[in-house]
Short mmCIF file of C-alpha atoms in Angstrom, two decimals:
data_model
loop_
_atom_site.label_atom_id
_atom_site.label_comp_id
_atom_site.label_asym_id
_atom_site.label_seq_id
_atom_site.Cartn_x
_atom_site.Cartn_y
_atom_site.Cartn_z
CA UNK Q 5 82.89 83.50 72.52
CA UNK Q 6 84.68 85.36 69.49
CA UNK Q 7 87.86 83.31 70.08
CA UNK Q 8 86.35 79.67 70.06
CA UNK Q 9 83.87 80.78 67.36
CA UNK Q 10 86.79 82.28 65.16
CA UNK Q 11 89.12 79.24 65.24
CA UNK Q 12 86.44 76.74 64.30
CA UNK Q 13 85.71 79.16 61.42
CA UNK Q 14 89.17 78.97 60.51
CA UNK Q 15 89.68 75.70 60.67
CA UNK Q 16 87.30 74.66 58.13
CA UNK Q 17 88.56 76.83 55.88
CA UNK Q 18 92.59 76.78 56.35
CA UNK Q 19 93.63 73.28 58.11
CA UNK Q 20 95.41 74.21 61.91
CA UNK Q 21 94.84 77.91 62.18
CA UNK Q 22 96.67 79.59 65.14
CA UNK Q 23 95.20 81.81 67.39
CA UNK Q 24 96.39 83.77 70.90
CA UNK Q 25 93.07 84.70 72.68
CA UNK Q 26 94.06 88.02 75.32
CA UNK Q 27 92.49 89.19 78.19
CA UNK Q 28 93.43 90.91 81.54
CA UNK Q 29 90.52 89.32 83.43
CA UNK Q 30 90.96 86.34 85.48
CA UNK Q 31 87.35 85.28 85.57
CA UNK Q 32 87.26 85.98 81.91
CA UNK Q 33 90.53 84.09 81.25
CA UNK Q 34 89.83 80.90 83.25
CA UNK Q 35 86.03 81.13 81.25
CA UNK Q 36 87.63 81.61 78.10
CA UNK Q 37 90.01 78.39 78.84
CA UNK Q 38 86.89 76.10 80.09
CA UNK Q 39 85.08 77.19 76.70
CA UNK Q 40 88.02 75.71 74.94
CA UNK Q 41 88.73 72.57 76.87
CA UNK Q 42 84.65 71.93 76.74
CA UNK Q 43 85.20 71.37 72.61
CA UNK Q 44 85.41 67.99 70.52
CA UNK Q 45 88.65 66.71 70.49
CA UNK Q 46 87.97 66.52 66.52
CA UNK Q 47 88.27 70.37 67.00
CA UNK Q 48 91.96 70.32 68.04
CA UNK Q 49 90.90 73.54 69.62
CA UNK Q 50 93.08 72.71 72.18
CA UNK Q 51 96.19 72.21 70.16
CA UNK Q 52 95.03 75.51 67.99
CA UNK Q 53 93.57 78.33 70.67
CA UNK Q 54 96.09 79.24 73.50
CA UNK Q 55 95.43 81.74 75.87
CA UNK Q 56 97.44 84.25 77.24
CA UNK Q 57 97.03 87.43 79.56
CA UNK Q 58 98.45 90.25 77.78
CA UNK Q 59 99.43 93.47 79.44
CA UNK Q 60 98.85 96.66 78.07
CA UNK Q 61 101.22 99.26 76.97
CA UNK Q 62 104.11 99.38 74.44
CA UNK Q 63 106.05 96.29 75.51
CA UNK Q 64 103.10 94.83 73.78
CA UNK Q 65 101.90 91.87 76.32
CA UNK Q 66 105.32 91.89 78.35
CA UNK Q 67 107.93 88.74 78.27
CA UNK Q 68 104.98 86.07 79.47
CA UNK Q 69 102.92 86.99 76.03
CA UNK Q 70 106.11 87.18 73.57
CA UNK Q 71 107.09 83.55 74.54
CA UNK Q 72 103.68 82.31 73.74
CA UNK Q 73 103.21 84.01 70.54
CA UNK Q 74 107.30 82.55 69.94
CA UNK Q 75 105.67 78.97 70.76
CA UNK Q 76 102.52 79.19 69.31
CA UNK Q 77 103.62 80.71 65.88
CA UNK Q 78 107.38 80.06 64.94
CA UNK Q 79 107.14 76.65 63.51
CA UNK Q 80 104.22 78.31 60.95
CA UNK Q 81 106.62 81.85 60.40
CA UNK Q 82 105.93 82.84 57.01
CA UNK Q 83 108.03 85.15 55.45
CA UNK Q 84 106.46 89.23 56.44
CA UNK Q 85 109.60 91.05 56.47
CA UNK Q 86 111.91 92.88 53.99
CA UNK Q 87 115.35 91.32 53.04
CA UNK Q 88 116.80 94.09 54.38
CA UNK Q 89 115.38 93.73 58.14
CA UNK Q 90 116.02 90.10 58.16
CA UNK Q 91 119.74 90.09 59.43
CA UNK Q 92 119.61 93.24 61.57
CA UNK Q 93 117.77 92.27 64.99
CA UNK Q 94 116.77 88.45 66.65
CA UNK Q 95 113.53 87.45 65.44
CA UNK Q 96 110.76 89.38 67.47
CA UNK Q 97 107.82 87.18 68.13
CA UNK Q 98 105.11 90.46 67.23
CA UNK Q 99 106.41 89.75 63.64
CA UNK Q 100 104.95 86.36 63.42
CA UNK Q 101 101.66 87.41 63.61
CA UNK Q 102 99.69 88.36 60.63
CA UNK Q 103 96.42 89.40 62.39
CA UNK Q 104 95.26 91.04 65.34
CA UNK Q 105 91.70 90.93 65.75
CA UNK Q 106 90.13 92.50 68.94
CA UNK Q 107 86.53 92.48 69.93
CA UNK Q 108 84.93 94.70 72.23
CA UNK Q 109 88.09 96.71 73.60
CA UNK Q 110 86.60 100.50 73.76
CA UNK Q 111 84.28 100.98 76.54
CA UNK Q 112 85.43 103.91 77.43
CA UNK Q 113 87.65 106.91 76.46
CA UNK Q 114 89.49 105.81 79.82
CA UNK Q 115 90.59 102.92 77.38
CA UNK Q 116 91.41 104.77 74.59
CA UNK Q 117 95.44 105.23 75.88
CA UNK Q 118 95.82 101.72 76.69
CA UNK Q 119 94.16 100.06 73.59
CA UNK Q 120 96.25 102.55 70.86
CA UNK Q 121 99.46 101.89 72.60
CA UNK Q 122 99.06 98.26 72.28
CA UNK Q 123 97.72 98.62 68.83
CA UNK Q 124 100.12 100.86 67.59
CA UNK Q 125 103.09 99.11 68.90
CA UNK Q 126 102.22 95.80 67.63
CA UNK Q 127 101.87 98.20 63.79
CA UNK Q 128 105.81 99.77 64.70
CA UNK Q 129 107.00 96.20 65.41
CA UNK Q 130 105.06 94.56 62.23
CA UNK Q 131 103.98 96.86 59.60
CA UNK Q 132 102.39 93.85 57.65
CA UNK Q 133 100.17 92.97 60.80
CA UNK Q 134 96.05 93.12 59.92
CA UNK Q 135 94.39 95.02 62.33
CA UNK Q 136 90.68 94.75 62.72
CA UNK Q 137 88.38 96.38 65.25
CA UNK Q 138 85.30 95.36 66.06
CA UNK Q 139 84.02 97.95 68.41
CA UNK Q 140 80.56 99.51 69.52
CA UNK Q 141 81.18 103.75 70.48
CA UNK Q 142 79.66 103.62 73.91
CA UNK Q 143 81.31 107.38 74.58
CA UNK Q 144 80.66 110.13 72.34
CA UNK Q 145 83.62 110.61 69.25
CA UNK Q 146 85.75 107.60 71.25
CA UNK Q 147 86.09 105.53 68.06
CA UNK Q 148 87.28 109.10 66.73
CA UNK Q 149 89.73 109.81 69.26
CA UNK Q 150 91.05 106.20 68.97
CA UNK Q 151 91.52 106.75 65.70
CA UNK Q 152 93.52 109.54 66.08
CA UNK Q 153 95.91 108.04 69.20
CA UNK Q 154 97.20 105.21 66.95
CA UNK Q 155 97.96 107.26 63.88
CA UNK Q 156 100.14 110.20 66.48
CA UNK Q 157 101.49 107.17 68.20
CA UNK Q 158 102.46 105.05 64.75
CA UNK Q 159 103.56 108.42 63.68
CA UNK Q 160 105.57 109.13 66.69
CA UNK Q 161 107.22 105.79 66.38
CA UNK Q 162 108.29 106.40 62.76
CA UNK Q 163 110.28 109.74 64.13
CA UNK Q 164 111.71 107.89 67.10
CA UNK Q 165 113.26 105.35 64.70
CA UNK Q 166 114.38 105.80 61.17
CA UNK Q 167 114.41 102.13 59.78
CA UNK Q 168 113.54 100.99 56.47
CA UNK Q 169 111.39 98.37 57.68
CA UNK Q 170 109.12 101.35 59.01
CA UNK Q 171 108.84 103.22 55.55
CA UNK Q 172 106.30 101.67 54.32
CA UNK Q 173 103.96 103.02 57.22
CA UNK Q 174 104.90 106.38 56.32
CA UNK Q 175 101.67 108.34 55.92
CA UNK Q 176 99.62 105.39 57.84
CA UNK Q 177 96.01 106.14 58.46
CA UNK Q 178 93.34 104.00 60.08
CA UNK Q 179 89.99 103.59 58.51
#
């Protein structure tokens, strides 16, 4: 399990790493949940790994997932936005994250709307977010067409809104 496997990484490396594991599967959810209850207490797995169902689209996860990234991240907030975004709007939880890490989203091209939306709105709301992929092409030029939904959609989000946080996403690409 990426999630479990990736926090006890983390945590021997940086002290109390954070992370929000996602899925929209209940079976998968409730395993993913036993997997992180089953772990030594020495772990603090269960103080570290939360997680959360996360709906799809570009609400990003919907008002259940923003509170838990609000509680699971604001006391560790470090400072990702310009001086001049600061004062304009309340905090917005998808600016506390620094990563976003999915495994094994793309099985299809039939998931190829769902997955940029969320991507690409998470990248409107935080340009300083990470993004990694870790995908396997199981349709022919999917990856490709992937590729190409989040940088119209990023794009299409820059000419919807004209704020200076955005600039520095203006010519965004993914590689």
């Amino acid at each position: 399990m990426l999630s479990a496997g990736l926090s006890l990484a983390l945590n021997d490396i940086v002290s109390m790493t954070r992370l929000i594991c996602t899925d929209n599967d209940k079976p998968t959810l409730k395993n993913m949940r036993h997997k992180i209850c089953r772990q030594p207490a020495s772990t603090n797995m269960n103080k570290n790994v939360r997680i959360e169902t996360m709906d799809r689209g570009d609400d990003v996860g919907g008002d259940k997932f923003s509170s838990a990234v609000r509680s699971q991240f604001r006391n560790r907030k470090t400072k990702t936005t310009d001086e001049t975004c600061s004062d304009e709007q309340p905090e917005d939880p998808i600016r506390l994250l620094s990563n976003l890490i999915a495994s094994d989203v793309l099985y299809s091209t039939t998931t190829v709307d769902p997955l940029s939306s969320v991507i690409s709105a998470v990248k409107l709301r935080n340009p300083h977010v990470i993004v990694v992929l870790l995908l396997k092409e199981r349709s022919p030029n999917s990856v490709a067409i992937l590729k190409q939904k989040i940088e119209a959609k990023v794009q299409q989000g820059l000419d919807m809104k004209d704020q200076p946080c955005e600039s520095n996403l203006q010519g965004f690409q993914v590689s």
